[in-house]
Short mmCIF file of N, CA and C in Angstrom, two decimals:
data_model
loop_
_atom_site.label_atom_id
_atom_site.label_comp_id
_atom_site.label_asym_id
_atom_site.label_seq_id
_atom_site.Cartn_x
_atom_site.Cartn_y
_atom_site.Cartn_z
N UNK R 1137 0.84 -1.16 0.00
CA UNK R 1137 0.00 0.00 0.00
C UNK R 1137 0.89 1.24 0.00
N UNK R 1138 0.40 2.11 -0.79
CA UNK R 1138 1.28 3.79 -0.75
C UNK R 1138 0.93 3.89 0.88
N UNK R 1139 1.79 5.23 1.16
CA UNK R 1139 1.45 5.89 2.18
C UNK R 1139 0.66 6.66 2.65
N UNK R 1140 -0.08 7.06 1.60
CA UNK R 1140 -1.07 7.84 1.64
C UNK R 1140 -2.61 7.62 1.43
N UNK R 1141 -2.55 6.09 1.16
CA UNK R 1141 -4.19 5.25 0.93
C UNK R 1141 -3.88 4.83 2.52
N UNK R 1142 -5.47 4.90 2.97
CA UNK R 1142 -5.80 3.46 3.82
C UNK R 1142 -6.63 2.35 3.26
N UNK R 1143 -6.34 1.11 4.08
CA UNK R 1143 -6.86 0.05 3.55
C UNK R 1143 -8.27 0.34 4.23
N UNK R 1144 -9.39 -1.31 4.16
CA UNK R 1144 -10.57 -1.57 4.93
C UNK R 1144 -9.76 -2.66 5.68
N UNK R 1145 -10.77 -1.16 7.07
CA UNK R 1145 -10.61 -1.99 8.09
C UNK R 1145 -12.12 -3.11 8.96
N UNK R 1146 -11.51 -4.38 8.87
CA UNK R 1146 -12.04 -5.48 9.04
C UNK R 1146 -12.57 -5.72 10.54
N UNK R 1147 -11.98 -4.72 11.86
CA UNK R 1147 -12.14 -4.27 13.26
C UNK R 1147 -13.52 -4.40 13.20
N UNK R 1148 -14.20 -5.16 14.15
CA UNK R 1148 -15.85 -4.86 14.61
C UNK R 1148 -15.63 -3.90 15.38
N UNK R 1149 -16.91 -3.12 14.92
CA UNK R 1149 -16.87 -1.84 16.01
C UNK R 1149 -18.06 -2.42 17.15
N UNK R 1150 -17.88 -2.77 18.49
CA UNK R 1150 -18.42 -2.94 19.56
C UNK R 1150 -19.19 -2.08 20.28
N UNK R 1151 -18.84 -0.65 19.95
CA UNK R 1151 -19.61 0.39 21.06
C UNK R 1151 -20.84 0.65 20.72
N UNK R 1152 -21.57 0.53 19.63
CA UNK R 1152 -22.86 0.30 19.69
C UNK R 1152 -24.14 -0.87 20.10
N UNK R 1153 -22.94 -2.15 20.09
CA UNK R 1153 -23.93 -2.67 20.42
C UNK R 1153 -23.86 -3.19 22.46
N UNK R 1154 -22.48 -2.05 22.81
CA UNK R 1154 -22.75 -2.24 24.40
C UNK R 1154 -23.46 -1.26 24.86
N UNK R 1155 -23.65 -0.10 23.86
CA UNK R 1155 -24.77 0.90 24.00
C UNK R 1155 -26.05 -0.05 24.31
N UNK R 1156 -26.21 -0.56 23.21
CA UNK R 1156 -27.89 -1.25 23.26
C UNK R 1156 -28.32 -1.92 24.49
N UNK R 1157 -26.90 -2.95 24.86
CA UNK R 1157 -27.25 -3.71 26.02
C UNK R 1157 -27.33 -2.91 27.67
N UNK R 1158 -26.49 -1.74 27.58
CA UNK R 1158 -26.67 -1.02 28.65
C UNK R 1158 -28.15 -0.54 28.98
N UNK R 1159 -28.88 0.22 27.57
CA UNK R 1159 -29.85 0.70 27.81
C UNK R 1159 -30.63 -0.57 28.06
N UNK R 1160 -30.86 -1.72 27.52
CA UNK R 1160 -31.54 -3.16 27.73
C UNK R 1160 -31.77 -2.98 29.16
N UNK R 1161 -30.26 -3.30 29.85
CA UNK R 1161 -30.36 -3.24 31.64
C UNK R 1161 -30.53 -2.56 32.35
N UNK R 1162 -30.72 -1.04 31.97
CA UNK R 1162 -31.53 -0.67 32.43
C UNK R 1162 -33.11 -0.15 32.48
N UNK R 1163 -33.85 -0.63 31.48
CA UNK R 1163 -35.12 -1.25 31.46
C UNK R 1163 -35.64 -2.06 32.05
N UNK R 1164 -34.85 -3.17 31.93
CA UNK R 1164 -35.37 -4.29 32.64
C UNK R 1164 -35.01 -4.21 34.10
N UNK R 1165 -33.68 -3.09 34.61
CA UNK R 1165 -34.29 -3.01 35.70
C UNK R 1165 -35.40 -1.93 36.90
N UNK R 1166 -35.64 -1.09 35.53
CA UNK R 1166 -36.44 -0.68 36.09
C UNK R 1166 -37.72 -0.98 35.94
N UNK R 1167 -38.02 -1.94 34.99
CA UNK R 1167 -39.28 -2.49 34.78
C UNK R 1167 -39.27 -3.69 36.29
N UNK R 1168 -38.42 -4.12 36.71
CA UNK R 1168 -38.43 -5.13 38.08
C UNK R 1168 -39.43 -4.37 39.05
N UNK R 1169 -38.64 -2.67 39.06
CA UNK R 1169 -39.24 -2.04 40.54
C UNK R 1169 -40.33 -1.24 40.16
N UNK R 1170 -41.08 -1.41 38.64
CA UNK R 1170 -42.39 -0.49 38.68
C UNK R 1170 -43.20 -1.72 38.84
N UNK R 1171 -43.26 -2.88 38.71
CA UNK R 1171 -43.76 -4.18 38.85
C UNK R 1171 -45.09 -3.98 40.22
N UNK R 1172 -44.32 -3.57 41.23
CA UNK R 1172 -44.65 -3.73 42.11
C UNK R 1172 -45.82 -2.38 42.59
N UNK R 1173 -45.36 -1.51 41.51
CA UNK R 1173 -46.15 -0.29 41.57
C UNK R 1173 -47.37 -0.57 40.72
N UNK R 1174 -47.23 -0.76 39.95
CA UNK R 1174 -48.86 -1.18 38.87
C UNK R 1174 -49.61 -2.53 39.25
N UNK R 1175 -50.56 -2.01 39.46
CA UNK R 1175 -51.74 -3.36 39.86
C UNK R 1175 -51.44 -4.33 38.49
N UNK R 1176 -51.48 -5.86 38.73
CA UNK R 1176 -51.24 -6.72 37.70
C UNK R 1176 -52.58 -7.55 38.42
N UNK R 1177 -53.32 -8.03 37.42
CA UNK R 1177 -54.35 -9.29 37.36
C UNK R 1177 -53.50 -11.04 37.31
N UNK R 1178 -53.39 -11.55 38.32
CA UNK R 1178 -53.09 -12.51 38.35
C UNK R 1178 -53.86 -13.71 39.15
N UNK R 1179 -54.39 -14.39 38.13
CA UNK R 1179 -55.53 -15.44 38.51
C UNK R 1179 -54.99 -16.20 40.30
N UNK R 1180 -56.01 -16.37 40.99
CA UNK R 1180 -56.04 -16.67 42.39
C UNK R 1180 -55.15 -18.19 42.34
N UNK R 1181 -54.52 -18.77 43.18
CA UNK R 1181 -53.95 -19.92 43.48
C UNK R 1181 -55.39 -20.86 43.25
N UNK R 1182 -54.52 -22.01 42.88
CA UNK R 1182 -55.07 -23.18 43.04
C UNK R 1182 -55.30 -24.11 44.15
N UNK R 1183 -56.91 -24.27 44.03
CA UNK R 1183 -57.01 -24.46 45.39
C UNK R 1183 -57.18 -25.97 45.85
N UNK R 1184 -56.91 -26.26 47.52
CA UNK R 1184 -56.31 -27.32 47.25
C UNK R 1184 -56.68 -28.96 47.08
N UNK R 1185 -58.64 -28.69 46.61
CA UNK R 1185 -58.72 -29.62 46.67
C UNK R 1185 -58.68 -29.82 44.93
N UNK R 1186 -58.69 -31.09 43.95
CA UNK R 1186 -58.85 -30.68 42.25
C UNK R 1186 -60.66 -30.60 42.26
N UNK R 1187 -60.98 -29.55 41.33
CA UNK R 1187 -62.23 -29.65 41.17
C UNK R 1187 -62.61 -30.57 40.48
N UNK R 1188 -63.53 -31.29 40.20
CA UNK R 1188 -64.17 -32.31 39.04
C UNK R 1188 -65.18 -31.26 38.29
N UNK R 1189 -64.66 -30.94 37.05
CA UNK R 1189 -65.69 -30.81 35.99
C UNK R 1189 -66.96 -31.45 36.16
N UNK R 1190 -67.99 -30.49 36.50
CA UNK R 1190 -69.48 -30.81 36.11
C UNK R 1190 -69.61 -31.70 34.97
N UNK R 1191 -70.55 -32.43 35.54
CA UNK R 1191 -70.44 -33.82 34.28
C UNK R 1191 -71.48 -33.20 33.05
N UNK R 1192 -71.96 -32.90 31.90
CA UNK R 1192 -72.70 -31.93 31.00
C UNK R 1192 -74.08 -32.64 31.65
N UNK R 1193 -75.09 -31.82 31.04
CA UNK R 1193 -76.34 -31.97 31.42
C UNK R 1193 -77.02 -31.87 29.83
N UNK R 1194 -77.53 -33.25 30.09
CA UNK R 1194 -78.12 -33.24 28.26
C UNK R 1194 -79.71 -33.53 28.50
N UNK R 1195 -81.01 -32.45 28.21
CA UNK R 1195 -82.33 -32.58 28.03
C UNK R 1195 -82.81 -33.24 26.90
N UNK R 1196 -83.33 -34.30 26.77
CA UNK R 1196 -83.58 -35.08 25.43
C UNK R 1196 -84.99 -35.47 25.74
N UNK R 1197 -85.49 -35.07 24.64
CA UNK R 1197 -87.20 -35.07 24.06
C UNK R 1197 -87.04 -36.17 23.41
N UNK R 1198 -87.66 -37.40 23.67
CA UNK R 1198 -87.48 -38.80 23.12
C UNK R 1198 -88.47 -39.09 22.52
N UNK R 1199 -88.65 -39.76 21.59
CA UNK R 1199 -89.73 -40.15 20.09
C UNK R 1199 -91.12 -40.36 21.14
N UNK R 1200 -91.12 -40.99 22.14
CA UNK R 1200 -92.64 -41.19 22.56
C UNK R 1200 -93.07 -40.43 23.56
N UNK R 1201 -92.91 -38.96 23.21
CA UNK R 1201 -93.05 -37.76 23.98
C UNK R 1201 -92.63 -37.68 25.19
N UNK R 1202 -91.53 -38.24 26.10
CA UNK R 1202 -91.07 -38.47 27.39
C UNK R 1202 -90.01 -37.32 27.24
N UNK R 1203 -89.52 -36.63 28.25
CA UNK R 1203 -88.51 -35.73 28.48
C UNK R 1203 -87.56 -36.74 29.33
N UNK R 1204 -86.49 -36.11 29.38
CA UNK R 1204 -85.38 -37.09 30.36
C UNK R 1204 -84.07 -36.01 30.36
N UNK R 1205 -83.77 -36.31 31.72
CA UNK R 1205 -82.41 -35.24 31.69
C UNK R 1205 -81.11 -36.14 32.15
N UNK R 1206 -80.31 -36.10 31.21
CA UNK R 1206 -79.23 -37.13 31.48
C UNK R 1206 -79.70 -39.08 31.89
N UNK R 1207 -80.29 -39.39 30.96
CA UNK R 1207 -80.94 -40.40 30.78
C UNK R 1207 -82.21 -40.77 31.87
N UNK R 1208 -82.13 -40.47 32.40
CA UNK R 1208 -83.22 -40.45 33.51
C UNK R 1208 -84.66 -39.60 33.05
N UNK R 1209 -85.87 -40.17 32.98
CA UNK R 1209 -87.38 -39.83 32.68
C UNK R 1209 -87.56 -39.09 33.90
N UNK R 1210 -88.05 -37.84 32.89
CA UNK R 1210 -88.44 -36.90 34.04
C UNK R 1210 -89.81 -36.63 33.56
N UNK R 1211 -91.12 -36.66 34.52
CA UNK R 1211 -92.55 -35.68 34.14
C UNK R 1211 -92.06 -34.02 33.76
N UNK R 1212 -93.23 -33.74 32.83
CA UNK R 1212 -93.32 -32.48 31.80
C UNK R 1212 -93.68 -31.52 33.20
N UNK R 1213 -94.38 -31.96 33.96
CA UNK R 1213 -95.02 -30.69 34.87
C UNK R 1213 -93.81 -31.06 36.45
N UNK R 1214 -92.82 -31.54 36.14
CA UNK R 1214 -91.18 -31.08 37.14
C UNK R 1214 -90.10 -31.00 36.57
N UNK R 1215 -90.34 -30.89 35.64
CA UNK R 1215 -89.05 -30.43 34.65
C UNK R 1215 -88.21 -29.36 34.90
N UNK R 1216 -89.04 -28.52 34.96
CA UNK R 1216 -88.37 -26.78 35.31
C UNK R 1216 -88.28 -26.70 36.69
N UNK R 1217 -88.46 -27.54 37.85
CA UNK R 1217 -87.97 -27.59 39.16
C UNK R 1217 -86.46 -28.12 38.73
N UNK R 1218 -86.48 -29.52 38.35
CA UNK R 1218 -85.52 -30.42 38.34
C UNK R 1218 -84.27 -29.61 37.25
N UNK R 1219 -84.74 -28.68 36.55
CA UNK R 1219 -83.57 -28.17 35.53
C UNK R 1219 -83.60 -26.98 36.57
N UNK R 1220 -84.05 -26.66 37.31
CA UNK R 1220 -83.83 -25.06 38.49
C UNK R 1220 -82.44 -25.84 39.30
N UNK R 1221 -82.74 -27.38 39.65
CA UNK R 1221 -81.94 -27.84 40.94
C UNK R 1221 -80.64 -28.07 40.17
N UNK R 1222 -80.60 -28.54 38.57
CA UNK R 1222 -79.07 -29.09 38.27
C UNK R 1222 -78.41 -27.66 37.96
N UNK R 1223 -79.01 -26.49 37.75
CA UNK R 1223 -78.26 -25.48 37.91
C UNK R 1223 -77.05 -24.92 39.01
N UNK R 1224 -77.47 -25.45 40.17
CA UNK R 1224 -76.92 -25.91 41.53
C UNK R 1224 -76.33 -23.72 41.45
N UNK R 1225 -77.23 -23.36 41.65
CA UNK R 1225 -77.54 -22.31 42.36
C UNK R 1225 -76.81 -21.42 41.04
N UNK R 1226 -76.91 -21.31 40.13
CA UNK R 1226 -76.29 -20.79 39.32
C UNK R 1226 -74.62 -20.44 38.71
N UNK R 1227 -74.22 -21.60 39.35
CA UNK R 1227 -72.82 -21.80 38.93
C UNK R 1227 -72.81 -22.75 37.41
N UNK R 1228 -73.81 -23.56 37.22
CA UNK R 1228 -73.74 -23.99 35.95
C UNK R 1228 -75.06 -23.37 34.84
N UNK R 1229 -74.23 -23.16 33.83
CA UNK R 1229 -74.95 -22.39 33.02
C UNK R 1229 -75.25 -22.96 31.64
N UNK R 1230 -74.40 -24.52 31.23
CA UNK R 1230 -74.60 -24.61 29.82
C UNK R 1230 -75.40 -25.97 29.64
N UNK R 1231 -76.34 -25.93 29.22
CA UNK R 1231 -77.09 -27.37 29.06
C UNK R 1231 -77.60 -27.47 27.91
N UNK R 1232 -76.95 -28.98 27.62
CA UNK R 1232 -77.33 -29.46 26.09
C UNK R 1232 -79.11 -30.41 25.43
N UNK R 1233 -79.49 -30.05 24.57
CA UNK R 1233 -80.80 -30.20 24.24
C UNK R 1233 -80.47 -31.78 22.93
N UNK R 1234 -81.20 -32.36 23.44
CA UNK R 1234 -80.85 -33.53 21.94
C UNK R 1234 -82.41 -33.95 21.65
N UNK R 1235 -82.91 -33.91 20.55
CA UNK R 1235 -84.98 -34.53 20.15
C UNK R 1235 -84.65 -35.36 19.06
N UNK R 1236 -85.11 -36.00 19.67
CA UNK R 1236 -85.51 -37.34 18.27
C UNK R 1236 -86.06 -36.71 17.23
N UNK R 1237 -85.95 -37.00 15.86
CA UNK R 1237 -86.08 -36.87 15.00
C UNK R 1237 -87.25 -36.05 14.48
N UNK R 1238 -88.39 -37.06 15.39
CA UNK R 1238 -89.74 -37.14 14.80
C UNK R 1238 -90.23 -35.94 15.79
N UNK R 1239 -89.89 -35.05 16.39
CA UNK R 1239 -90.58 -34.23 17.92
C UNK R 1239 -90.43 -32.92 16.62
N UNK R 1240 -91.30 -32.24 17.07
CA UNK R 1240 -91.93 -31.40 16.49
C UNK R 1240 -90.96 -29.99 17.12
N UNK R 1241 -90.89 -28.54 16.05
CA UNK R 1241 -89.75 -27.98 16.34
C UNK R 1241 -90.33 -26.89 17.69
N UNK R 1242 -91.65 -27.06 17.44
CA UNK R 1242 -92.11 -26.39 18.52
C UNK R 1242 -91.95 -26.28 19.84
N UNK R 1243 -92.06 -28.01 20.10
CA UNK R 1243 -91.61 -28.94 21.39
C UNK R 1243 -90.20 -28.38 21.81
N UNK R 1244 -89.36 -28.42 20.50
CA UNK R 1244 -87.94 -28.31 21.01
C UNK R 1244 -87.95 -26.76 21.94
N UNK R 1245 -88.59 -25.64 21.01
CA UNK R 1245 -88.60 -24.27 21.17
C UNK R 1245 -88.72 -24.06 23.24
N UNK R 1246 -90.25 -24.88 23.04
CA UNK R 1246 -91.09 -24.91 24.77
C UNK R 1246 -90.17 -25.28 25.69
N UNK R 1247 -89.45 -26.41 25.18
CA UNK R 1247 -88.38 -26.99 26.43
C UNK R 1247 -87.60 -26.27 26.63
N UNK R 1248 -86.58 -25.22 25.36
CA UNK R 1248 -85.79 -24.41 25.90
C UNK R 1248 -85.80 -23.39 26.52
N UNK R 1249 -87.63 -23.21 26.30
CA UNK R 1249 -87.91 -21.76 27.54
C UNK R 1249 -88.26 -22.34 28.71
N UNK R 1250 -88.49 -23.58 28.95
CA UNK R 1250 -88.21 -23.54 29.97
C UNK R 1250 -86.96 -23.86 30.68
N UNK R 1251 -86.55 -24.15 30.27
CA UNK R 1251 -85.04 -24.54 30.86
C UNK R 1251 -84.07 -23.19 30.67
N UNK R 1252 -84.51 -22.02 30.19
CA UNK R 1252 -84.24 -20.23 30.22
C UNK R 1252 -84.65 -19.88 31.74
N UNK R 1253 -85.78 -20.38 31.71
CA UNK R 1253 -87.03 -19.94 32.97
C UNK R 1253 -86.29 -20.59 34.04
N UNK R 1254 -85.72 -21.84 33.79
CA UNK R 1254 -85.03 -22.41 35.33
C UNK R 1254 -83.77 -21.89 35.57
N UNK R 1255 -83.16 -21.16 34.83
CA UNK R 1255 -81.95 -20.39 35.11
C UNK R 1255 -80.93 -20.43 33.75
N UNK R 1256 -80.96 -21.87 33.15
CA UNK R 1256 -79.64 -22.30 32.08
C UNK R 1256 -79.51 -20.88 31.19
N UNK R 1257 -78.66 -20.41 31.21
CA UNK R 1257 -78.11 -19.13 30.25
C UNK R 1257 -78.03 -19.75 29.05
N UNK R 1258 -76.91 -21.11 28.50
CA UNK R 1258 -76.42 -21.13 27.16
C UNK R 1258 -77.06 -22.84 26.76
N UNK R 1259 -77.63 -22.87 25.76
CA UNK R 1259 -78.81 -24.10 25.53
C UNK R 1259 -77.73 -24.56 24.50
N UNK R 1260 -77.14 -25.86 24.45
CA UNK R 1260 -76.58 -26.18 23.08
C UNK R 1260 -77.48 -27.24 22.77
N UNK R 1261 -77.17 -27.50 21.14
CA UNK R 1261 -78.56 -28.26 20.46
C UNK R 1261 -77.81 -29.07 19.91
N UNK R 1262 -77.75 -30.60 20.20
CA UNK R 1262 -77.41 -32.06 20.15
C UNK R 1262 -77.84 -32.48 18.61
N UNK R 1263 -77.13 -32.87 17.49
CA UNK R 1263 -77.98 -33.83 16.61
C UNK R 1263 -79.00 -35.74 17.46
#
């Protein structure tokens, strides 16, 4: 090389990227001590007994006009007691509807008001 060219120089330049990491650490540590300043939503402990999933609750209108809730024959005039009680005070809310084929769509309609009327919020509909 003359004396008067420089070559390329092949040197990593480092000071930008200990720039980056400085500012990094100190973010993160000041994100440690606002932590404690901002309310955070964090779901309650687990408690210590395991819950068992509610087993589903299925209302089925059966071909020879019988109602039944979870296989069991229930009468038309305690139905809406007996769908008030599996609500178990309004902690369960979703109960499934299944009608034979041949039941008329009306039937289906009546059962789900009443089972509205006994508390169930969300009705799912069974083939």
């Amino acid at each position: 090389m003359a004396p008067g060219q420089q070559g390329l120089n092949a040197d990593i330049n480092v000071t930008p990227m200990i720039d980056v990491l400085l500012v990094l650490l100190v973010v993160f540590m000041l994100s440690v001590q606002l932590r404690s300043i901002l309310p955070v939503n964090v779901p309650p402990p687990p408690s210590d007994q395991p819950s068992r999933p509610a087993p589903q609750v299925v209302l089925e209108l059966r071909s020879d006009g019988a109602y039944a809730i979870n296989g069991t024959v229930v009468a038309k005039e305690s139905l809406e007691g007996r769908l008030h009680a599996l609500t178990e005070g309004g902690r369960r809310q979703l109960l499934f509807i299944r009608a034979a084929p041949m039941r008329r769509y009306g039937e289906v309609v009546n059962a789900v008001d009443v089972a509205k009327g006994a508390g169930w919020q969300i009705v799912g509909y069974m083939p």
